[in-house]
Amino acid sequence: RQAVAERIAAERGLTIIPPFDDDRIIAGQGTVGLEIVEDRPDVAAVLVPIGGGGLAAGVAVAVKALRPSCRVIGVEPELAADARDSLARGEIVRWSAADVSRTIADGTRTQALGHRPYAHLRAHLDAVVTVSEAHIADAVRLGAVRSRLVVEPSGALTIAALVHQADALGLATLGGPVVAVVSGGNVDPQAYRSYLEAPALD
């Protein structure tokens, strides 16, 4: 994608707006964290999807600046868990395009975190959890059934973690509200139908 964007920009004299590895993008995404704390000053945990890391970085910086005690937890697919690996190793880990393309959460198919987001996540993120493809699909369905939201798989990552990993994350013991950032509704209609028609998971 990057190579194609650069070629088109060069041919047409256009400027590329980076999707995540840019200070201004991260700051803009941080307004999500700002609004969360303004609306719920007592927030105990925030779950945020991770792709290239811009959204997660912005949210983590803003939330930690305003409410340091709040846990900020990144969520990514098991099949595209480069952020988990990067934070565990202490350096940016790159996954192959073939590997990350396996997840239905296409917004997280970036092969590696951006350098700027990585630095912020390393400093401010409390944990990263991964969710299975089955749980992601179930979370898309739950968004529709329980909240009447059209949620893309990448945006449903946090729902998947909230529903299927709440006990493991100890969310019920935090003593305050837990916020799941649901980011986007760009989903293929046919795929969306298949998620809605799938049986509910326990």
mmCIF file of C-alpha atoms in Angstrom:
data_model
loop_
_atom_site.group_PDB
_atom_site.id
_atom_site.type_symbol
_atom_site.label_atom_id
_atom_site.label_comp_id
_atom_site.label_asym_id
_atom_site.label_seq_id
_atom_site.Cartn_x
_atom_site.Cartn_y
_atom_site.Cartn_z
ATOM 1 C CA ARG A 1 0.000 0.000 0.000
ATOM 2 C CA GLN A 2 2.791 2.378 0.900
ATOM 3 C CA ALA A 3 4.600 1.779 -2.387
ATOM 4 C CA VAL A 4 1.425 2.397 -4.395
ATOM 5 C CA ALA A 5 0.637 5.562 -2.443
ATOM 6 C CA GLU A 6 4.155 6.896 -2.960
ATOM 7 C CA ARG A 7 4.019 6.182 -6.688
ATOM 8 C CA ILE A 8 0.666 7.948 -7.116
ATOM 9 C CA ALA A 9 1.839 10.904 -5.028
ATOM 10 C CA ALA A 10 4.972 11.246 -7.144
ATOM 11 C CA GLU A 11 3.053 10.998 -10.427
ATOM 12 C CA ARG A 12 0.397 13.553 -9.450
ATOM 13 C CA GLY A 13 2.367 15.881 -7.190
ATOM 14 C CA LEU A 14 0.325 14.937 -4.147
ATOM 15 C CA THR A 15 1.211 14.879 -0.459
ATOM 16 C CA ILE A 16 0.805 11.692 1.538
ATOM 17 C CA ILE A 17 -0.872 12.053 4.920
ATOM 18 C CA PRO A 18 0.623 9.286 7.065
ATOM 19 C CA PRO A 19 -2.036 7.024 8.576
ATOM 20 C CA PHE A 20 -0.280 6.571 11.932
ATOM 21 C CA ASP A 21 3.445 7.413 12.081
ATOM 22 C CA ASP A 22 3.051 11.162 12.400
ATOM 23 C CA ASP A 23 2.965 13.429 15.454
ATOM 24 C CA ARG A 24 -0.070 15.351 14.188
ATOM 25 C CA ILE A 25 -2.028 12.167 13.495
ATOM 26 C CA ILE A 26 -1.211 10.822 16.954
ATOM 27 C CA ALA A 27 -2.236 14.118 18.566
ATOM 28 C CA GLY A 28 -5.509 14.113 16.646
ATOM 29 C CA GLN A 29 -6.234 10.533 17.697
ATOM 30 C CA GLY A 30 -5.453 11.564 21.249
ATOM 31 C CA THR A 31 -8.650 13.612 21.353
ATOM 32 C CA VAL A 32 -10.463 10.289 21.744
ATOM 33 C CA GLY A 33 -8.657 9.763 25.051
ATOM 34 C CA LEU A 34 -9.323 13.364 26.038
ATOM 35 C CA GLU A 35 -13.069 12.941 25.472
ATOM 36 C CA ILE A 36 -13.139 9.668 27.386
ATOM 37 C CA VAL A 37 -11.644 11.248 30.505
ATOM 38 C CA GLU A 38 -13.803 14.360 30.174
ATOM 39 C CA ASP A 39 -16.952 12.220 29.958
ATOM 40 C CA ARG A 40 -15.866 9.660 32.590
ATOM 41 C CA PRO A 41 -13.290 11.164 34.968
ATOM 42 C CA ASP A 42 -13.487 7.956 37.013
ATOM 43 C CA VAL A 43 -12.555 5.682 34.091
ATOM 44 C CA ALA A 44 -10.604 2.649 35.320
ATOM 45 C CA ALA A 45 -9.538 1.100 32.013
ATOM 46 C CA VAL A 46 -9.562 1.895 28.313
ATOM 47 C CA LEU A 47 -9.323 -0.787 25.638
ATOM 48 C CA VAL A 48 -8.066 0.464 22.270
ATOM 49 C CA PRO A 49 -7.390 -1.329 18.958
ATOM 50 C CA ILE A 50 -3.842 -1.453 17.620
ATOM 51 C CA GLY A 51 -2.924 -1.448 13.936
ATOM 52 C CA GLY A 52 -0.087 0.902 13.059
ATOM 53 C CA GLY A 53 -0.388 2.315 16.557
ATOM 54 C CA GLY A 54 -1.491 5.901 15.942
ATOM 55 C CA LEU A 55 -4.879 5.616 17.629
ATOM 56 C CA ALA A 56 -3.567 3.557 20.532
ATOM 57 C CA ALA A 57 -0.613 5.899 21.047
ATOM 58 C CA GLY A 58 -2.750 9.024 21.048
ATOM 59 C CA VAL A 59 -5.316 7.551 23.411
ATOM 60 C CA ALA A 60 -2.652 6.200 25.767
ATOM 61 C CA VAL A 61 -0.799 9.510 25.986
ATOM 62 C CA ALA A 62 -3.954 11.539 26.602
ATOM 63 C CA VAL A 63 -5.488 9.164 29.133
ATOM 64 C CA LYS A 64 -2.280 8.723 31.121
ATOM 65 C CA ALA A 65 -1.679 12.487 31.182
ATOM 66 C CA LEU A 66 -5.121 13.139 32.628
ATOM 67 C CA ARG A 67 -5.705 9.980 34.685
ATOM 68 C CA PRO A 68 -2.433 8.154 35.364
ATOM 69 C CA SER A 69 -4.134 5.397 37.375
ATOM 70 C CA CYS A 70 -6.280 4.325 34.426
ATOM 71 C CA ARG A 71 -5.138 1.135 32.708
ATOM 72 C CA VAL A 72 -4.746 1.448 28.936
ATOM 73 C CA ILE A 73 -4.847 -1.906 27.171
ATOM 74 C CA GLY A 74 -4.125 -2.391 23.483
ATOM 75 C CA VAL A 75 -5.973 -5.091 21.566
ATOM 76 C CA GLU A 76 -4.887 -6.734 18.319
ATOM 77 C CA PRO A 77 -5.658 -9.947 16.413
ATOM 78 C CA GLU A 78 -3.727 -13.110 17.188
ATOM 79 C CA LEU A 79 -2.941 -13.252 13.464
ATOM 80 C CA ALA A 80 -1.414 -9.758 13.370
ATOM 81 C CA ALA A 81 0.215 -9.396 16.774
ATOM 82 C CA ASP A 82 3.296 -7.398 15.834
ATOM 83 C CA ALA A 83 2.660 -4.805 18.578
ATOM 84 C CA ARG A 84 2.611 -7.519 21.240
ATOM 85 C CA ASP A 85 5.878 -8.907 19.892
ATOM 86 C CA SER A 86 7.462 -5.462 19.583
ATOM 87 C CA LEU A 87 6.668 -4.442 23.140
ATOM 88 C CA ALA A 88 7.795 -7.819 24.487
ATOM 89 C CA ARG A 89 11.143 -7.634 22.663
ATOM 90 C CA GLY A 90 11.804 -3.953 23.215
ATOM 91 C CA GLU A 91 12.167 -3.247 19.497
ATOM 92 C CA ILE A 92 9.885 -2.951 16.497
ATOM 93 C CA VAL A 93 9.102 -6.393 15.117
ATOM 94 C CA ARG A 94 7.947 -6.648 11.511
ATOM 95 C CA TRP A 95 5.475 -9.311 10.405
ATOM 96 C CA SER A 96 5.206 -10.443 6.798
ATOM 97 C CA ALA A 97 2.386 -9.213 4.579
ATOM 98 C CA ALA A 98 1.289 -12.832 4.125
ATOM 99 C CA ASP A 99 0.968 -13.306 7.872
ATOM 100 C CA VAL A 100 -0.997 -10.149 8.683
ATOM 101 C CA SER A 101 -3.297 -10.613 5.682
ATOM 102 C CA ARG A 102 -4.836 -13.661 7.371
ATOM 103 C CA THR A 103 -6.885 -11.626 9.858
ATOM 104 C CA ILE A 104 -10.388 -10.408 9.075
ATOM 105 C CA ALA A 105 -9.481 -7.200 10.936
ATOM 106 C CA ASP A 106 -8.101 -5.606 7.786
ATOM 107 C CA GLY A 107 -7.453 -2.250 9.443
ATOM 108 C CA THR A 108 -4.758 -3.937 11.536
ATOM 109 C CA ARG A 109 -2.905 -5.540 8.639
ATOM 110 C CA THR A 110 -0.004 -3.127 9.031
ATOM 111 C CA GLN A 111 3.220 -5.109 9.156
ATOM 112 C CA ALA A 112 4.815 -3.105 11.954
ATOM 113 C CA LEU A 113 4.162 -0.279 14.372
ATOM 114 C CA GLY A 114 5.292 3.176 13.341
ATOM 115 C CA HIS A 115 8.385 4.483 15.149
ATOM 116 C CA ARG A 116 6.509 7.335 16.845
ATOM 117 C CA PRO A 117 3.575 5.199 18.020
ATOM 118 C CA TYR A 118 5.962 2.520 19.257
ATOM 119 C CA ALA A 119 7.761 5.008 21.508
ATOM 120 C CA HIS A 120 4.480 6.242 23.003
ATOM 121 C CA LEU A 121 3.060 2.750 23.467
ATOM 122 C CA ARG A 122 6.221 1.562 25.144
ATOM 123 C CA ALA A 123 5.999 4.457 27.593
ATOM 124 C CA HIS A 124 2.264 4.543 28.289
ATOM 125 C CA LEU A 125 0.518 1.256 27.441
ATOM 126 C CA ASP A 126 -0.153 -1.080 30.364
ATOM 127 C CA ALA A 127 -0.710 -4.254 28.359
ATOM 128 C CA VAL A 128 -1.462 -5.753 24.960
ATOM 129 C CA VAL A 129 -3.896 -8.612 24.523
ATOM 130 C CA THR A 130 -4.719 -10.589 21.412
ATOM 131 C CA VAL A 131 -8.071 -11.945 20.311
ATOM 132 C CA SER A 132 -8.989 -14.825 18.016
ATOM 133 C CA GLU A 133 -10.663 -14.516 14.643
ATOM 134 C CA ALA A 134 -13.768 -16.263 15.998
ATOM 135 C CA HIS A 135 -14.021 -13.760 18.836
ATOM 136 C CA ILE A 136 -13.537 -10.822 16.454
ATOM 137 C CA ALA A 137 -16.371 -12.035 14.227
ATOM 138 C CA ASP A 138 -18.552 -12.610 17.294
ATOM 139 C CA ALA A 139 -17.781 -9.086 18.484
ATOM 140 C CA VAL A 140 -19.006 -7.633 15.176
ATOM 141 C CA ARG A 141 -22.268 -9.520 15.737
ATOM 142 C CA LEU A 142 -22.504 -8.362 19.340
ATOM 143 C CA GLY A 143 -22.042 -4.750 18.280
ATOM 144 C CA ALA A 144 -25.087 -5.069 16.054
ATOM 145 C CA VAL A 145 -27.255 -7.121 18.398
ATOM 146 C CA ARG A 146 -26.523 -5.380 21.696
ATOM 147 C CA SER A 147 -25.743 -1.823 20.662
ATOM 148 C CA ARG A 148 -27.181 -1.467 17.145
ATOM 149 C CA LEU A 149 -23.745 -0.478 15.855
ATOM 150 C CA VAL A 150 -22.270 -1.375 12.475
ATOM 151 C CA VAL A 151 -18.727 -2.237 13.533
ATOM 152 C CA GLU A 152 -15.859 -3.297 11.294
ATOM 153 C CA PRO A 153 -13.702 -6.198 12.535
ATOM 154 C CA SER A 154 -10.789 -3.894 13.422
ATOM 155 C CA GLY A 155 -13.089 -1.726 15.509
ATOM 156 C CA ALA A 156 -14.602 -4.780 17.167
ATOM 157 C CA LEU A 157 -11.281 -5.918 18.641
ATOM 158 C CA THR A 158 -12.018 -4.153 21.906
ATOM 159 C CA ILE A 159 -15.496 -5.643 22.115
ATOM 160 C CA ALA A 160 -13.939 -9.081 21.665
ATOM 161 C CA ALA A 161 -11.512 -8.441 24.519
ATOM 162 C CA LEU A 162 -14.206 -6.915 26.733
ATOM 163 C CA VAL A 163 -16.594 -9.845 26.268
ATOM 164 C CA HIS A 164 -14.235 -12.787 26.002
ATOM 165 C CA GLN A 165 -11.260 -11.736 28.166
ATOM 166 C CA ALA A 166 -12.778 -9.582 30.898
ATOM 167 C CA ASP A 167 -11.967 -12.104 33.630
ATOM 168 C CA ALA A 168 -8.399 -12.664 32.459
ATOM 169 C CA LEU A 169 -7.857 -8.897 32.368
ATOM 170 C CA GLY A 170 -9.384 -8.438 35.821
ATOM 171 C CA LEU A 171 -11.708 -5.720 34.534
ATOM 172 C CA ALA A 172 -14.417 -6.414 37.116
ATOM 173 C CA THR A 173 -11.996 -5.779 39.978
ATOM 174 C CA LEU A 174 -10.849 -2.333 38.842
ATOM 175 C CA GLY A 175 -13.617 -0.474 40.658
ATOM 176 C CA GLY A 176 -14.600 1.883 37.864
ATOM 177 C CA PRO A 177 -15.909 2.165 34.318
ATOM 178 C CA VAL A 178 -14.217 0.334 31.465
ATOM 179 C CA VAL A 179 -14.313 1.978 28.027
ATOM 180 C CA ALA A 180 -13.863 0.079 24.770
ATOM 181 C CA VAL A 181 -12.874 2.299 21.846
ATOM 182 C CA VAL A 182 -14.847 1.058 18.819
ATOM 183 C CA SER A 183 -13.184 2.545 15.771
ATOM 184 C CA GLY A 184 -15.019 2.356 12.508
ATOM 185 C CA GLY A 185 -17.794 0.737 10.505
ATOM 186 C CA ASN A 186 -16.067 0.084 7.176
ATOM 187 C CA VAL A 187 -17.072 -3.527 6.599
ATOM 188 C CA ASP A 188 -17.829 -5.512 3.452
ATOM 189 C CA PRO A 189 -21.604 -6.134 3.285
ATOM 190 C CA GLN A 190 -21.291 -9.821 2.451
ATOM 191 C CA ALA A 191 -18.765 -10.431 5.199
ATOM 192 C CA TYR A 192 -20.924 -8.453 7.599
ATOM 193 C CA ARG A 193 -23.910 -10.656 6.838
ATOM 194 C CA SER A 194 -21.855 -13.759 7.551
ATOM 195 C CA TYR A 195 -20.799 -12.356 10.942
ATOM 196 C CA LEU A 196 -24.406 -11.542 11.844
ATOM 197 C CA GLU A 197 -25.639 -14.988 10.825
ATOM 198 C CA ALA A 198 -22.966 -16.908 12.707
ATOM 199 C CA PRO A 199 -24.028 -18.622 15.941
ATOM 200 C CA ALA A 200 -23.247 -16.807 19.175
ATOM 201 C CA LEU A 201 -20.131 -17.882 21.055
ATOM 202 C CA ASP A 202 -20.090 -18.683 24.760
#
